[in-house]
Amino acid sequence: EVQLVESGGGLAQRGGSLRLSCTASGFTFNIYWMHWVRQAPGKGLVWVARIHKDGPYTSYADSVRGRFTISRDNAKNTLHLQMNSLRDEDSAVYYCVREYDGAGNWGIDYWGQGTLVTVSS
Amino acid sequence: SYELTQPPSVSVSPGQTARITCSADALPHQSIYWYQQKAGQAPVVMIYKDTERPSGIPERFSGSNSGTTVTLTISGVQAEDEADYYCQSSFNSGIYWVFGGGTKLTVL
């Protein structure tokens, strides 16, 4: 059974940092592209970042580029999101998600349950 | 950039057909994916690659593509289908991804 379990959420100060982690199990982690998607309370889904299955290629939403860094440790089946210079608008549930396997199949087949990040002064 | 537009809400009575549209602001667009999110839960994929239905998803859910507008159709809506629905696509060959704003389906 595919499982994605996020951790590391909590309360962070405006301008501060937080590191999210996602532990994957039930599948061969190193053959999948992975992403982070967030959802502010009562709002819609927003794509945040994407990382290649081996890690060298990443892409980011304009709203987080330069502040957030996505990374992965394939030996530990773990995905990370380093969030710096946090803003109030970064407050959200952050989901770790798996991209479909297969060329051109650019969608999500599995979602974690999410971890809540709250940014406050 | 690239945007997907959905109606904020759709309401139908049980047994009727619900249609939720997703309009892309540019052509060509990559495949559209549809996700269902019930209150307090993580999203679940309902349709992938515009029209494909994952295993375990009821046959009453279907997807269609008519160029700039893609539609999620729910035939014979049931009370359990009440949820938020999001479309998603990508651009620049999958490098950047985007979600529509979401549609709240209310079953009257």
CSV table of C-alpha atoms in Angstrom, one decimal:
chain,number,residue,atom,x,y,z
A,1,GLU,CA,0.0,0.0,0.0
A,2,VAL,CA,1.3,3.4,-1.0
A,3,GLN,CA,1.8,5.7,2.0
A,4,LEU,CA,3.0,9.3,2.2
A,5,VAL,CA,3.4,10.7,5.7
A,6,GLU,CA,4.2,14.3,6.2
A,7,SER,CA,5.8,15.8,9.3
A,8,GLY,CA,7.5,18.9,10.5
A,9,GLY,CA,4.5,21.3,10.4
A,10,GLY,CA,3.7,23.6,13.2
A,11,LEU,CA,3.9,27.2,14.3
A,12,ALA,CA,6.6,29.4,12.7
A,13,GLN,CA,7.5,33.0,13.1
A,14,ARG,CA,7.1,35.5,10.2
A,15,GLY,CA,10.5,35.6,8.5
A,16,GLY,CA,11.5,32.3,10.1
A,17,SER,CA,12.1,28.9,8.7
A,18,LEU,CA,10.6,25.4,8.9
A,19,ARG,CA,11.5,22.1,7.3
A,20,LEU,CA,8.8,19.7,6.2
A,21,SER,CA,9.5,16.0,5.6
A,22,CYS,CA,7.5,13.3,3.9
A,23,THR,CA,8.3,9.6,4.4
A,24,ALA,CA,7.2,7.4,1.6
A,25,SER,CA,6.5,3.6,1.7
A,26,GLY,CA,4.9,0.9,-0.3
A,27,PHE,CA,6.5,1.8,-3.6
A,28,THR,CA,9.9,2.3,-5.2
A,29,PHE,CA,10.5,5.9,-4.2
A,30,ASN,CA,13.4,6.6,-6.6
A,31,ILE,CA,11.5,6.1,-9.8
A,32,TYR,CA,8.9,8.8,-9.1
A,33,TRP,CA,8.9,12.6,-9.4
A,34,MET,CA,7.5,14.1,-6.2
A,35,HIS,CA,5.8,17.4,-5.4
A,36,TRP,CA,4.5,19.6,-2.6
A,37,VAL,CA,1.0,21.1,-2.9
A,38,ARG,CA,-0.5,23.4,-0.3
A,39,GLN,CA,-4.0,24.6,0.7
A,40,ALA,CA,-4.6,27.6,2.9
A,41,PRO,CA,-7.6,27.3,5.3
A,42,GLY,CA,-10.8,27.4,3.3
A,43,LYS,CA,-9.0,28.0,0.0
A,44,GLY,CA,-8.1,25.9,-3.0
A,45,LEU,CA,-5.1,23.7,-3.9
A,46,VAL,CA,-1.9,25.4,-5.0
A,47,TRP,CA,1.1,23.7,-6.5
A,48,VAL,CA,4.3,24.5,-4.7
A,49,ALA,CA,7.3,22.6,-6.1
A,50,ARG,CA,8.4,19.5,-8.0
A,51,ILE,CA,11.6,17.4,-8.0
A,52,HIS,CA,13.0,14.9,-10.4
A,53,LYS,CA,13.2,11.2,-9.3
A,54,ASP,CA,17.0,11.5,-8.8
A,55,GLY,CA,16.9,15.0,-7.4
A,56,PRO,CA,18.9,17.2,-9.9
A,57,TYR,CA,15.9,19.0,-11.5
A,58,THR,CA,13.5,21.1,-9.5
A,59,SER,CA,10.8,23.7,-10.3
A,60,TYR,CA,8.8,26.1,-8.1
A,61,ALA,CA,5.7,28.2,-8.1
A,62,ASP,CA,6.5,31.9,-8.5
A,63,SER,CA,5.2,32.6,-5.0
A,64,VAL,CA,7.9,30.5,-3.3
A,65,ARG,CA,10.8,30.5,-5.7
A,66,GLY,CA,13.9,31.7,-3.9
A,67,ARG,CA,12.5,31.1,-0.5
A,68,PHE,CA,11.6,27.3,-0.6
A,69,THR,CA,13.8,24.4,-1.5
A,70,ILE,CA,12.5,20.9,-2.4
A,71,SER,CA,14.9,18.0,-1.9
A,72,ARG,CA,14.9,14.3,-1.5
A,73,ASP,CA,16.9,11.5,0.1
A,74,ASN,CA,16.3,8.4,-2.0
A,75,ALA,CA,18.3,6.2,0.5
A,76,LYS,CA,15.8,7.1,3.2
A,77,ASN,CA,12.7,7.3,1.0
A,78,THR,CA,12.2,10.9,2.2
A,79,LEU,CA,11.1,14.1,0.6
A,80,HIS,CA,11.8,17.5,2.1
A,81,LEU,CA,10.6,21.1,1.8
A,82,GLN,CA,12.9,23.7,3.4
A,83,MET,CA,10.8,26.9,3.9
A,84,ASN,CA,12.7,30.2,4.6
A,85,SER,CA,11.6,33.8,4.9
A,86,LEU,CA,8.1,32.6,5.8
A,87,ARG,CA,5.2,34.9,5.2
A,88,ASP,CA,1.6,35.0,6.6
A,89,GLU,CA,0.4,33.7,3.2
A,90,ASP,CA,2.5,30.6,3.5
A,91,SER,CA,0.1,29.3,6.2
A,92,ALA,CA,-1.5,26.2,4.8
A,93,VAL,CA,-1.8,22.5,4.9
A,94,TYR,CA,1.2,21.1,2.9
A,95,TYR,CA,0.6,17.9,1.0
A,96,CYS,CA,3.3,15.6,-0.2
A,97,VAL,CA,2.2,14.0,-3.5
A,98,ARG,CA,3.4,11.5,-6.0
A,99,GLU,CA,3.3,12.1,-9.7
A,100,TYR,CA,2.0,9.4,-12.0
A,101,ASP,CA,4.7,7.3,-13.6
A,102,GLY,CA,4.9,7.5,-17.3
A,103,ALA,CA,6.0,10.1,-19.9
A,104,GLY,CA,3.6,13.0,-20.2
A,105,ASN,CA,1.3,11.8,-17.4
A,106,TRP,CA,1.6,15.0,-15.4
A,107,GLY,CA,-0.9,14.4,-12.7
A,108,ILE,CA,-1.0,13.1,-9.1
A,109,ASP,CA,-1.9,9.6,-8.2
A,110,TYR,CA,-1.3,9.6,-4.4
A,111,TRP,CA,-1.6,12.3,-1.7
A,112,GLY,CA,-0.4,12.3,1.9
A,113,GLN,CA,-2.7,13.5,4.6
A,114,GLY,CA,-0.9,16.8,4.9
A,115,THR,CA,0.8,18.8,7.7
A,116,LEU,CA,-0.3,22.2,8.9
A,117,VAL,CA,2.0,25.2,8.8
A,118,THR,CA,0.9,28.3,10.6
A,119,VAL,CA,3.0,31.5,10.3
A,120,SER,CA,2.5,34.1,12.9
A,121,SER,CA,4.3,37.1,14.3
B,1,SER,CA,1.9,31.7,-16.8
B,2,TYR,CA,-1.2,29.6,-17.4
B,3,GLU,CA,-4.6,29.6,-15.7
B,4,LEU,CA,-7.5,27.1,-15.3
B,5,THR,CA,-10.9,28.5,-14.6
B,6,GLN,CA,-13.7,26.6,-12.8
B,7,PRO,CA,-17.2,27.8,-11.7
B,8,PRO,CA,-17.2,28.3,-7.9
B,9,SER,CA,-20.3,26.2,-7.4
B,10,VAL,CA,-22.6,23.7,-9.0
B,11,SER,CA,-25.8,22.4,-7.5
B,12,VAL,CA,-27.9,19.4,-8.5
B,13,SER,CA,-30.5,17.1,-7.1
B,14,PRO,CA,-29.8,13.4,-6.5
B,15,GLY,CA,-30.0,11.4,-9.7
B,16,GLN,CA,-29.4,14.3,-11.9
B,17,THR,CA,-26.2,15.0,-14.0
B,18,ALA,CA,-23.6,17.4,-12.8
B,19,ARG,CA,-21.2,19.0,-15.2
B,20,ILE,CA,-18.1,20.9,-13.9
B,21,THR,CA,-16.1,22.8,-16.5
B,22,CYS,CA,-12.4,23.7,-16.5
B,23,SER,CA,-11.3,26.3,-19.0
B,24,ALA,CA,-7.7,26.8,-20.0
B,25,ASP,CA,-6.6,30.3,-21.0
B,26,ALA,CA,-4.2,29.0,-23.7
B,27,LEU,CA,-3.9,26.3,-26.3
B,28,PRO,CA,-2.5,23.7,-26.5
B,29,HIS,CA,-2.9,22.5,-23.0
B,30,GLN,CA,-1.5,19.4,-21.4
B,31,SER,CA,-3.8,16.7,-20.1
B,32,ILE,CA,-6.3,17.7,-17.4
B,33,TYR,CA,-6.7,15.8,-14.1
B,34,TRP,CA,-9.7,16.0,-11.8
B,35,TYR,CA,-9.5,15.6,-8.0
B,36,GLN,CA,-12.3,15.2,-5.4
B,37,GLN,CA,-11.8,16.6,-2.0
B,38,LYS,CA,-14.3,15.9,0.8
B,39,ALA,CA,-14.4,18.0,3.9
B,40,GLY,CA,-11.3,17.4,6.1
B,41,GLN,CA,-9.8,14.8,3.7
B,42,ALA,CA,-6.9,14.8,1.2
B,43,PRO,CA,-7.9,15.0,-2.5
B,44,VAL,CA,-8.4,11.8,-4.5
B,45,VAL,CA,-7.9,11.6,-8.3
B,46,MET,CA,-11.1,10.9,-10.2
B,47,ILE,CA,-10.0,11.4,-13.8
B,48,TYR,CA,-6.6,11.4,-15.4
B,49,LYS,CA,-5.4,12.3,-18.8
B,50,ASP,CA,-8.7,14.2,-19.6
B,51,THR,CA,-10.9,11.1,-19.9
B,52,GLU,CA,-9.3,8.1,-18.1
B,53,ARG,CA,-10.9,6.8,-14.9
B,54,PRO,CA,-8.6,5.1,-12.2
B,55,SER,CA,-9.6,1.7,-10.9
B,56,GLY,CA,-12.1,2.0,-8.1
B,57,ILE,CA,-13.7,5.2,-9.3
B,58,PRO,CA,-17.4,4.8,-10.1
B,59,GLU,CA,-18.4,4.7,-13.7
B,60,ARG,CA,-20.7,7.7,-13.1
B,61,PHE,CA,-17.6,9.9,-13.2
B,62,SER,CA,-16.4,10.7,-16.7
B,63,GLY,CA,-14.2,13.3,-18.4
B,64,SER,CA,-14.4,15.0,-21.8
B,65,ASN,CA,-12.3,17.5,-23.7
B,66,SER,CA,-13.5,19.9,-26.3
B,67,GLY,CA,-10.4,22.1,-26.9
B,68,THR,CA,-10.1,24.9,-24.4
B,69,THR,CA,-12.8,23.5,-22.1
B,70,VAL,CA,-12.6,20.2,-20.3
B,71,THR,CA,-15.6,18.8,-18.4
B,72,LEU,CA,-16.1,16.5,-15.5
B,73,THR,CA,-19.5,14.8,-15.7
B,74,ILE,CA,-21.1,13.0,-12.8
B,75,SER,CA,-24.1,11.0,-14.0
B,76,GLY,CA,-26.8,10.0,-11.5
B,77,VAL,CA,-25.3,12.2,-8.7
B,78,GLN,CA,-25.4,10.7,-5.2
B,79,ALA,CA,-25.3,12.4,-1.9
B,80,GLU,CA,-21.8,11.1,-1.3
B,81,ASP,CA,-20.5,13.0,-4.3
B,82,GLU,CA,-20.9,16.3,-2.5
B,83,ALA,CA,-17.4,17.7,-2.3
B,84,ASP,CA,-15.0,20.2,-3.8
B,85,TYR,CA,-13.6,19.3,-7.3
B,86,TYR,CA,-10.3,20.6,-8.7
B,87,CYS,CA,-8.9,20.4,-12.2
B,88,GLN,CA,-5.1,20.4,-12.7
B,89,SER,CA,-2.8,20.6,-15.6
B,90,SER,CA,0.8,21.6,-16.4
B,91,PHE,CA,2.8,23.7,-18.9
B,92,ASN,CA,6.3,23.9,-20.2
B,93,SER,CA,6.3,20.1,-20.7
B,94,GLY,CA,5.3,19.3,-17.1
B,95,ILE,CA,7.8,21.6,-15.4
B,96,TYR,CA,5.1,23.9,-13.9
B,97,TRP,CA,1.8,22.8,-12.6
B,98,VAL,CA,-1.5,24.6,-12.0
B,99,PHE,CA,-4.8,23.9,-10.3
B,100,GLY,CA,-8.1,25.5,-11.1
B,101,GLY,CA,-9.8,27.4,-8.3
B,102,GLY,CA,-12.1,24.5,-7.4
B,103,THR,CA,-15.9,23.9,-7.7
B,104,LYS,CA,-18.1,23.1,-4.7
B,105,LEU,CA,-20.6,20.5,-5.7
B,106,THR,CA,-23.8,20.7,-3.6
B,107,VAL,CA,-26.3,17.8,-3.8
B,108,LEU,CA,-29.7,19.3,-2.9
